[in-house]
PDB file of C-alpha atoms in Angstrom:
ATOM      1  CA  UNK A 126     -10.759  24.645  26.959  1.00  0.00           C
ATOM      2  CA  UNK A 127     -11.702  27.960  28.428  1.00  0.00           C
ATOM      3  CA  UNK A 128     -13.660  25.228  31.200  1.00  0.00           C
ATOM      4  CA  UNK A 129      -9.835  23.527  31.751  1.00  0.00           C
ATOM      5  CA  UNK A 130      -8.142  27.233  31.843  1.00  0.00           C
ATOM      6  CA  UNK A 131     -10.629  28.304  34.447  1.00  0.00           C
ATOM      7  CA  UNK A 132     -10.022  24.939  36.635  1.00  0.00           C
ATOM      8  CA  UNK A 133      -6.354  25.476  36.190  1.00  0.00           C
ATOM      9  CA  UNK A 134      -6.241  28.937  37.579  1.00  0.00           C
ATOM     10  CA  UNK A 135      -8.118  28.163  40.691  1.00  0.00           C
ATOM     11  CA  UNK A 136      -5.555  24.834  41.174  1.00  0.00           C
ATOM     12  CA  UNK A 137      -2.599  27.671  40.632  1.00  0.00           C
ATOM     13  CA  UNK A 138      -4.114  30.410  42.467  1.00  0.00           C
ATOM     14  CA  UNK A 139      -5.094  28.520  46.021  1.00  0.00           C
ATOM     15  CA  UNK A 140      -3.106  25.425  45.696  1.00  0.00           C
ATOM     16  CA  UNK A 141       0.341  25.626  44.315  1.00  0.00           C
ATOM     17  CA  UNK A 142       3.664  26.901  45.357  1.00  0.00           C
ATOM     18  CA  UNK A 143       5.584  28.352  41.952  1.00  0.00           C
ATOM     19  CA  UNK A 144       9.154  28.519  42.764  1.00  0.00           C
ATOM     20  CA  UNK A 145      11.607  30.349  39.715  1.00  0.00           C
ATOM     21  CA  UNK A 146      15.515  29.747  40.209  1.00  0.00           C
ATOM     22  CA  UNK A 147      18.306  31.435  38.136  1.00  0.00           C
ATOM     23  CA  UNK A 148      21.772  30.178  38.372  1.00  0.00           C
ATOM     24  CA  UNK A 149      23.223  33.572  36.517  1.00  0.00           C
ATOM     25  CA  UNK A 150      27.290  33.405  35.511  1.00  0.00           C
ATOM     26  CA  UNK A 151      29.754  35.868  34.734  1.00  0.00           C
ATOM     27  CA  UNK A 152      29.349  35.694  31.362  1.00  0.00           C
ATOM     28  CA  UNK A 153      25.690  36.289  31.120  1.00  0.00           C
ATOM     29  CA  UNK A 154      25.303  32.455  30.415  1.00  0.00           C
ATOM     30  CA  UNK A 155      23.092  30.408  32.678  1.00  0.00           C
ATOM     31  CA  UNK A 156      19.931  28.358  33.774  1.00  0.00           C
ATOM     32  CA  UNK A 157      16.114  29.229  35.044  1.00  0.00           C
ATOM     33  CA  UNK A 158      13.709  26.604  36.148  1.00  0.00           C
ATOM     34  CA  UNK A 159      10.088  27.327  37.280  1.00  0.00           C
ATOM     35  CA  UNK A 160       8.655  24.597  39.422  1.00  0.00           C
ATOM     36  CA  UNK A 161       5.008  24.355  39.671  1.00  0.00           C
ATOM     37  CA  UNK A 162       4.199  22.511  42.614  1.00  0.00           C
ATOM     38  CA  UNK A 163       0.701  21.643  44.332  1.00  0.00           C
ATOM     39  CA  UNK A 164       0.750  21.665  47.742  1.00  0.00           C
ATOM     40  CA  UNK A 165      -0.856  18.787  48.827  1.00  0.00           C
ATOM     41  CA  UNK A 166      -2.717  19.750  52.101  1.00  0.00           C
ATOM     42  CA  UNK A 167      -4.055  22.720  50.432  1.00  0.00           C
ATOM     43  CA  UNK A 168      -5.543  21.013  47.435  1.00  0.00           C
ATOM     44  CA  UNK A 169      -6.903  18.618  49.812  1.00  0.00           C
ATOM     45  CA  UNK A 170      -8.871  20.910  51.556  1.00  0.00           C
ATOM     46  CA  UNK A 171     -10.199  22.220  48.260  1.00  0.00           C
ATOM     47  CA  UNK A 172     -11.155  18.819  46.664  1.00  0.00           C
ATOM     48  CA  UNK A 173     -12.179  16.990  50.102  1.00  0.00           C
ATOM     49  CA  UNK A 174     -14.001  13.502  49.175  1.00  0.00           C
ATOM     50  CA  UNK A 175     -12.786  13.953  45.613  1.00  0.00           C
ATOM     51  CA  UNK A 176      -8.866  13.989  47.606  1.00  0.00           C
ATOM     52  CA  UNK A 177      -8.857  10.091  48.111  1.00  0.00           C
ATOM     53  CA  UNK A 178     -10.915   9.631  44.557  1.00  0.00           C
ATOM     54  CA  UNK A 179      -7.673  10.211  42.579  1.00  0.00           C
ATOM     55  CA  UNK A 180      -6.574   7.578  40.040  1.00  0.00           C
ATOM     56  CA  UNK A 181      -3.687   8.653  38.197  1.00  0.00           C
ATOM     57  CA  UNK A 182      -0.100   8.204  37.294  1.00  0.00           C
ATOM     58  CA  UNK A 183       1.988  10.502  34.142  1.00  0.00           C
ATOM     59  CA  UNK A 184       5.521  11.117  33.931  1.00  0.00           C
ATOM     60  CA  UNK A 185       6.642  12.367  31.024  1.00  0.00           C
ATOM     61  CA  UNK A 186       9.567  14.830  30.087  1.00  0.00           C
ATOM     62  CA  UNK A 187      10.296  16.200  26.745  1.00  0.00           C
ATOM     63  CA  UNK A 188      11.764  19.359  24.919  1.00  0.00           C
ATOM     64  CA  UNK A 189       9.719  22.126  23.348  1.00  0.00           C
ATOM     65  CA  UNK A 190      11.511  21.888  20.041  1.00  0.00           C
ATOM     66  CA  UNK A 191      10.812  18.021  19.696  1.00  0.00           C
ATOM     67  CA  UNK A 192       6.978  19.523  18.933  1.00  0.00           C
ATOM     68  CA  UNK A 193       7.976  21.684  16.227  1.00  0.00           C
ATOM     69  CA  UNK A 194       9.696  19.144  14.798  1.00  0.00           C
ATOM     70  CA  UNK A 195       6.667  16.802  15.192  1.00  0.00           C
ATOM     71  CA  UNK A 196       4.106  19.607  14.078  1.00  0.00           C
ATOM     72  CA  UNK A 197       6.253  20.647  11.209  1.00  0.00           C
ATOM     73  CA  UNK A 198       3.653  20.907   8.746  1.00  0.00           C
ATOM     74  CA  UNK A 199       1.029  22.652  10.439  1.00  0.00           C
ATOM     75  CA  UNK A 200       4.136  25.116  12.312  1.00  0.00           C
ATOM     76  CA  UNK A 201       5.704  25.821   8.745  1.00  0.00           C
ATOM     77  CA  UNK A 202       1.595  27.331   7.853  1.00  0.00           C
ATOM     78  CA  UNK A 203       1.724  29.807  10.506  1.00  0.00           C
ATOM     79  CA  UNK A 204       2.630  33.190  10.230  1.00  0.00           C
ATOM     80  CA  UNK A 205       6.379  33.928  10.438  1.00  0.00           C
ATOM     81  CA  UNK A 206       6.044  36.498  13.404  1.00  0.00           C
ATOM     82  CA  UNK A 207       4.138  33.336  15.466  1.00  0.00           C
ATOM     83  CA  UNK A 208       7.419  31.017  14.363  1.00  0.00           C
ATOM     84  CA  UNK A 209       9.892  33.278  15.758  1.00  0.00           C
ATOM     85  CA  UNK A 210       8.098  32.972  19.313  1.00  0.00           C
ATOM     86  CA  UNK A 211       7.508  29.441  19.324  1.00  0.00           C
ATOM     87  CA  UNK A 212      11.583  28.810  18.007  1.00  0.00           C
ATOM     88  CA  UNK A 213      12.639  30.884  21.071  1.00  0.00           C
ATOM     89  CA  UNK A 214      11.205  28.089  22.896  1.00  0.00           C
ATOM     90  CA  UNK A 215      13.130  25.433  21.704  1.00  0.00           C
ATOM     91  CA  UNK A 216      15.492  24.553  24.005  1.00  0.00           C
ATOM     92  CA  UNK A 217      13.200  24.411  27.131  1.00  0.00           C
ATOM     93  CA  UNK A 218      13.028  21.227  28.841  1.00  0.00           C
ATOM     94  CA  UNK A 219       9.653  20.184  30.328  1.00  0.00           C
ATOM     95  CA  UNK A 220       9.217  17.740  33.061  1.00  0.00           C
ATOM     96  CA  UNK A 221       6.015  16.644  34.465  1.00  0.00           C
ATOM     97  CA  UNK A 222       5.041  14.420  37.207  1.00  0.00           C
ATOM     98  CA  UNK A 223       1.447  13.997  38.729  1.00  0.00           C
ATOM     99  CA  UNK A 224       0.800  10.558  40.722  1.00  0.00           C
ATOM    100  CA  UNK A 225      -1.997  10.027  43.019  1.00  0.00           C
ATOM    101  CA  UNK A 226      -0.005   7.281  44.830  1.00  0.00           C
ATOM    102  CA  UNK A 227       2.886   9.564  45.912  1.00  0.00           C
ATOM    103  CA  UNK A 228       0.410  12.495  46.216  1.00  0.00           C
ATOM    104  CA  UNK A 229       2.893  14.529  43.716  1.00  0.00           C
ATOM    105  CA  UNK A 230       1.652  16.719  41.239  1.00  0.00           C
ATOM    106  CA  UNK A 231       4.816  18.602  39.586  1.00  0.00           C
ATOM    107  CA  UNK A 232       5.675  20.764  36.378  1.00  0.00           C
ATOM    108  CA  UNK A 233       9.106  21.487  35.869  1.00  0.00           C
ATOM    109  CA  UNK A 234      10.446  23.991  32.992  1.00  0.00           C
ATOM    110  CA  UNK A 235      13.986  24.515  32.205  1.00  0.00           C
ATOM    111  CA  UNK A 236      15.507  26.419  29.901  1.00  0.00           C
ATOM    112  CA  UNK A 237      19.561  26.884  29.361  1.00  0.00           C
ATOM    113  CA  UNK A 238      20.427  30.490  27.551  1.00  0.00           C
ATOM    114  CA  UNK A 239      23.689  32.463  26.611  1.00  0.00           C
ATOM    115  CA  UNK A 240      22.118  35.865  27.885  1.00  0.00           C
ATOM    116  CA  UNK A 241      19.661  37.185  30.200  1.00  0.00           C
ATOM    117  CA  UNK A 242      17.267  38.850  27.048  1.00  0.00           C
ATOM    118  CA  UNK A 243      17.201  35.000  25.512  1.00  0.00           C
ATOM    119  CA  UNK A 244      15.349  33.797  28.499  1.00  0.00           C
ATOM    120  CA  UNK A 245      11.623  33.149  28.060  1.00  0.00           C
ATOM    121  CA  UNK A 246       8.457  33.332  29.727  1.00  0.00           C
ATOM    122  CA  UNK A 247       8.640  29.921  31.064  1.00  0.00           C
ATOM    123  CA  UNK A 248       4.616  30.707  32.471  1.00  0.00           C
ATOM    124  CA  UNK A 249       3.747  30.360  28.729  1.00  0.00           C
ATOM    125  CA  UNK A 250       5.342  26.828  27.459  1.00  0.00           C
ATOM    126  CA  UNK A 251       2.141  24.839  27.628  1.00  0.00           C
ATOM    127  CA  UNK A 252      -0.327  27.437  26.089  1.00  0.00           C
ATOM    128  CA  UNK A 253       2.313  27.517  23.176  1.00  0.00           C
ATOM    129  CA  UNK A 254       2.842  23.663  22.901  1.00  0.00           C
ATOM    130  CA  UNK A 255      -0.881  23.578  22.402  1.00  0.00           C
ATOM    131  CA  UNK A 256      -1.105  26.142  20.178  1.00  0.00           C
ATOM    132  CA  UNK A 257       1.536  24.248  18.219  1.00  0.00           C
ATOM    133  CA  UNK A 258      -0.505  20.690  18.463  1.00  0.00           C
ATOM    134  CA  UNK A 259      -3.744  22.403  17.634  1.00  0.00           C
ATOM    135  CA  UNK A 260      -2.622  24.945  15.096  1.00  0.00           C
ATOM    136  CA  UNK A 261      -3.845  28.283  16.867  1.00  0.00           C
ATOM    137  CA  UNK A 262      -3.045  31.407  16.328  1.00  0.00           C
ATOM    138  CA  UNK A 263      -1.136  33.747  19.197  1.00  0.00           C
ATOM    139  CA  UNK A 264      -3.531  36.511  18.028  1.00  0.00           C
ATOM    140  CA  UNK A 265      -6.257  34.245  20.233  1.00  0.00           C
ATOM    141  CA  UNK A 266      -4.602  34.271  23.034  1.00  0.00           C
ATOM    142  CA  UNK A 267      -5.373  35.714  26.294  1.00  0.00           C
ATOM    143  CA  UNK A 268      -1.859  36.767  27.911  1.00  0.00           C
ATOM    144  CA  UNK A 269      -2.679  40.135  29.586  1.00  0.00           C
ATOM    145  CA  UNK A 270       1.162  40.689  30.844  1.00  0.00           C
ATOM    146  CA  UNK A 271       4.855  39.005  29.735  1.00  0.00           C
ATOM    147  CA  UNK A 272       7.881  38.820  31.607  1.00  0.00           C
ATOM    148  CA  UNK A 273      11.376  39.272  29.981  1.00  0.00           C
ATOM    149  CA  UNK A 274      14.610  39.823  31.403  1.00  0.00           C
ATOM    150  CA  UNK A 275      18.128  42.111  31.122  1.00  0.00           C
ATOM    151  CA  UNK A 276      21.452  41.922  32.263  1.00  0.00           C
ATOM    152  CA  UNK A 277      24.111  44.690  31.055  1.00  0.00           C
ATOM    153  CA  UNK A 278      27.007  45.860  33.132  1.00  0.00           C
ATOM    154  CA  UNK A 279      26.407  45.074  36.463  1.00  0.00           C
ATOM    155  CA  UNK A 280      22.713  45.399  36.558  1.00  0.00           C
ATOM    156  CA  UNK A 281      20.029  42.742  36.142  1.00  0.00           C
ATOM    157  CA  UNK A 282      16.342  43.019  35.451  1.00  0.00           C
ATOM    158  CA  UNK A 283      12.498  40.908  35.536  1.00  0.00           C
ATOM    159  CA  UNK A 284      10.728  43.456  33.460  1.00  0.00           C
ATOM    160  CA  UNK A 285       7.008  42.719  33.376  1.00  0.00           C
ATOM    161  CA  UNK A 286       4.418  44.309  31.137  1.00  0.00           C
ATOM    162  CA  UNK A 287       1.431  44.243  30.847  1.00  0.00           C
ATOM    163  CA  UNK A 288      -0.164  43.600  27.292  1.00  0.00           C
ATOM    164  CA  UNK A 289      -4.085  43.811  27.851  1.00  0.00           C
ATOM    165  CA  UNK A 290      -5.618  45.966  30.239  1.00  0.00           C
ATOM    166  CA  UNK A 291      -9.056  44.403  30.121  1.00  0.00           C
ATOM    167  CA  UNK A 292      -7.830  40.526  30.210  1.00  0.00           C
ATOM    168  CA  UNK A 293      -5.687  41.544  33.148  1.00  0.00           C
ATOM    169  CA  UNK A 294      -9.389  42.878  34.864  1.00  0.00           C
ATOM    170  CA  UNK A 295     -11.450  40.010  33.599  1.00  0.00           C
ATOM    171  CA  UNK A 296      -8.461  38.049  36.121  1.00  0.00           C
ATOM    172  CA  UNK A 297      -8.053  40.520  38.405  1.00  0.00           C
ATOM    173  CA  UNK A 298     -11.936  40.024  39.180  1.00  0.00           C
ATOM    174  CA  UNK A 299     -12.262  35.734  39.082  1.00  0.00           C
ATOM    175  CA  UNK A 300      -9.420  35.764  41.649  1.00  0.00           C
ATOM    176  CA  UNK A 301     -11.358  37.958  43.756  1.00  0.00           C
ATOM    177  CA  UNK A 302     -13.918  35.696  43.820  1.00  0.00           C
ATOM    178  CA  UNK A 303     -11.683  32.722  44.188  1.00  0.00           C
ATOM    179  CA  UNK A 304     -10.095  35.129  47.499  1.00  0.00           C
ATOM    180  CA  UNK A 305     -13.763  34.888  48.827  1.00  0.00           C
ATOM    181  CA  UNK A 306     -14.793  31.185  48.055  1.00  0.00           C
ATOM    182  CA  UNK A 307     -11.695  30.299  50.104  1.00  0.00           C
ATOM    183  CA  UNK A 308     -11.459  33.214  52.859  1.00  0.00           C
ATOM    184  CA  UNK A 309     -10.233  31.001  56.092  1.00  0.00           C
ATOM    185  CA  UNK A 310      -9.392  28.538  54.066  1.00  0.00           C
ATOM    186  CA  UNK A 311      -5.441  27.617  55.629  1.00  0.00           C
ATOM    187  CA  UNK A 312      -3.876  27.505  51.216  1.00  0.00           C
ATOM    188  CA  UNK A 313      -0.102  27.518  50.023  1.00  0.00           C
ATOM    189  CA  UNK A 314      -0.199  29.857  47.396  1.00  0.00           C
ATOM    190  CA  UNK A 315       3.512  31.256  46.765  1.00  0.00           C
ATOM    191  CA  UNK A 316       4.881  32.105  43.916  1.00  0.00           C
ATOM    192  CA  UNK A 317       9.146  32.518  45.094  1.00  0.00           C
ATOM    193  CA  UNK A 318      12.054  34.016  43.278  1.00  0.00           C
ATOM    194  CA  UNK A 319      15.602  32.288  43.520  1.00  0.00           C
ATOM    195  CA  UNK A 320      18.194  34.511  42.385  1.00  0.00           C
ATOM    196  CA  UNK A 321      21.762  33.985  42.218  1.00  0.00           C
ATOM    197  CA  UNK A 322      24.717  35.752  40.431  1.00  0.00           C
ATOM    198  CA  UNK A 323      28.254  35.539  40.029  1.00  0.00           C
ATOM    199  CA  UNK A 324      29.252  38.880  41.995  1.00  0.00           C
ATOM    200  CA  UNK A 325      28.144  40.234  45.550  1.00  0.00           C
ATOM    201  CA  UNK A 326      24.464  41.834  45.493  1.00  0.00           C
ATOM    202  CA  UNK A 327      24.696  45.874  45.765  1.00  0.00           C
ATOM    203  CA  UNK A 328      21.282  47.101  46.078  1.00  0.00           C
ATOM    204  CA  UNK A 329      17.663  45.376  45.228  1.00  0.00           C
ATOM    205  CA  UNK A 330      14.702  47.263  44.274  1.00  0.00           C
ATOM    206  CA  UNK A 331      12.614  45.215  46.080  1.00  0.00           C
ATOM    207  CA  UNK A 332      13.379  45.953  50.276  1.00  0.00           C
ATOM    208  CA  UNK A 333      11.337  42.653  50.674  1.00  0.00           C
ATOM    209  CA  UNK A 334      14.132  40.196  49.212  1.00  0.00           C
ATOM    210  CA  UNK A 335      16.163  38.204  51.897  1.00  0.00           C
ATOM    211  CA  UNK A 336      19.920  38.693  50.485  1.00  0.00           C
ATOM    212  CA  UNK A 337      22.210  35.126  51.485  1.00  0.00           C
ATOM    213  CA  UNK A 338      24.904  35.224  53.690  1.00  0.00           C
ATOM    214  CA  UNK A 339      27.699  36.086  51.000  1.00  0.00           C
ATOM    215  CA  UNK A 340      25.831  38.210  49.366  1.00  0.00           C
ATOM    216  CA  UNK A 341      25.882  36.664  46.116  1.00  0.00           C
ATOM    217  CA  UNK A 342      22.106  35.146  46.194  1.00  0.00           C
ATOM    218  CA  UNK A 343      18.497  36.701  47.125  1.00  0.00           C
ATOM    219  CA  UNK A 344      15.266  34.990  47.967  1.00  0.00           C
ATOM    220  CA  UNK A 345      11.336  37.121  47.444  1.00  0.00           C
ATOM    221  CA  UNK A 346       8.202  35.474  47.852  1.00  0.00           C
ATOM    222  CA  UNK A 347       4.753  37.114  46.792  1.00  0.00           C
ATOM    223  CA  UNK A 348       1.197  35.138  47.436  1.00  0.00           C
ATOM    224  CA  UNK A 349       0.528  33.963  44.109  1.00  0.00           C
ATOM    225  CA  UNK A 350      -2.736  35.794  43.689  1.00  0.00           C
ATOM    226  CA  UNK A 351      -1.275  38.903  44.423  1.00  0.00           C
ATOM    227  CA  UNK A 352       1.468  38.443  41.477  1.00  0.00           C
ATOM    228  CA  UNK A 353      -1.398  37.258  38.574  1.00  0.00           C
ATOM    229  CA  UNK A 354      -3.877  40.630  39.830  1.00  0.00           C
ATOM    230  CA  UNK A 355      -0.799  42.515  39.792  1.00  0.00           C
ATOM    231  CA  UNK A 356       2.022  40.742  37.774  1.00  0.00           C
ATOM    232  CA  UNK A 357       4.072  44.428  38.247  1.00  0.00           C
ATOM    233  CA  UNK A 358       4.391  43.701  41.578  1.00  0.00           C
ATOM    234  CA  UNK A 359       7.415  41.219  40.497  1.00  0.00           C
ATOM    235  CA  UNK A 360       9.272  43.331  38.619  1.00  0.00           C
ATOM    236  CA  UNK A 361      13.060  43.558  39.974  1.00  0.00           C
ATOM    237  CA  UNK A 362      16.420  45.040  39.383  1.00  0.00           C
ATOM    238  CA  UNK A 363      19.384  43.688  41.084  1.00  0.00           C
ATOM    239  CA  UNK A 364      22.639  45.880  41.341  1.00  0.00           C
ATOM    240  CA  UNK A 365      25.576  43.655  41.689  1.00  0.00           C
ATOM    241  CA  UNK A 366      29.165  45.349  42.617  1.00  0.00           C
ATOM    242  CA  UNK A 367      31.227  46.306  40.219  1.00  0.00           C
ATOM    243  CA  UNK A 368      33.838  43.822  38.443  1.00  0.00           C
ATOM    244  CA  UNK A 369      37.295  43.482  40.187  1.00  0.00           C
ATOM    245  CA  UNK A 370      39.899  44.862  37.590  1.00  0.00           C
ATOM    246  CA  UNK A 371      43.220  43.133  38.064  1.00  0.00           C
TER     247      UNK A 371
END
């Protein structure tokens, strides 16, 4: 496993565009997606021989609740507090593609909420859909920072934390390594925030973010690396104008 997490991270890290959209309404109702996507000519450079080796097709898509349901008697053993986590998951939709013959490799997570504070860490879905198949505890995992988000009056937030000072070194230092391994290496490694809202965009905290055209939508990108050594880097707050009173 640990082997798998470490492979995963370098795949993430130097190979993969992450792209997080929120569709926000009026009513604090809406819809987030986070698109993993590996970027083909950088993984190629990465696996080189292995590239063209590739035999294998999956497309699967499924919702995070049909597990608990599936899991029932293991999930109904663990302790409460890990229950209330996993049920805030329910709802999200997963989507995963990864063909070798159309050279797409693709995880999609969706997740429909009523307010900003329901939304989840999307990042987290698989590690908890294994820890639900496998029966682990969240005390073992290794999360070192979680992301959670606000929206009251006419401000909106991506608050990130971070949990565990010495998990967030222990990554802080393999992706330095990874930096070297690959320094001149020509990688895709974005992760991209997608924002849009229901009112005209005051202010953002970030002077980075490209605001649209009407004012309504804002676009940041960070390298990916940069955002997992230093996941603060991402928080936001958005200032939207105040509502029109008729």
């Amino acid at each position: 496993m640990k082997r798998y997490l470490f492979l995963l991270l370098i795949l993430l890290t130097v190979s993969c565009q992450v792209t997080e959209t929120l569709q926000l309404n009026s009513d604090g109702s809406g819809t987030i997606e986070v698109v993993n996507l590996r970027d083909e000519h950088s993984y190629m450079q990465i696996a080189k021989e292995n590239y063209s080796k590739e035999d294998v097709y999956r497309d699967t898509t499924y919702i995070f609740g049909d597990y608990i349901k599936k899991h029932h008697e293991t999930f109904s053993r663990t302790p409460v507090a890990d229950q209330k986590v996993f049920l805030r998951y329910s709802g999200v939709k997963v989507h995963k593609k990864a063909s070798s013959y159309d050279k797409e490799f693709r995880a999609t997570y969706t997740q429909n909420f009523q307010k900003a504070s329901d939304i989840v860490d999307l990042s987290k879905t698989d590690h908890y859909l294994d820890d639900i198949k496998k029966n682990y505890a969240l005390s073992a995992e290794e999360h070192y920072y979680k992301v959670c988000y606000d929206y009251t009056g006419n401000r909106f937030n991506r608050i990130v934390t971070i949990i565990d000072t010495l998990e967030q070194k222990k990554e802080f230092d393999k992706i330095e390594s990874l930096k070297a391994e690959y320094k001149g290496y020509k990688l895709v490694q974005n992760y991209i925030l997608n924002y849009h809202f229901p009112r005209k965009i005051q202010s953002v905290s970030n002077p980075l973010a490209k605001i649209s055209d009407d004012h309504k939508s804002l676009s940041l990108q960070f390298p990916l690396s940069d955002c997992l050594q230093n996941p603060l880097s991402t928080n936001l707050e958005v200032i939207l104008e105040p509502e029109s009173v008729d």
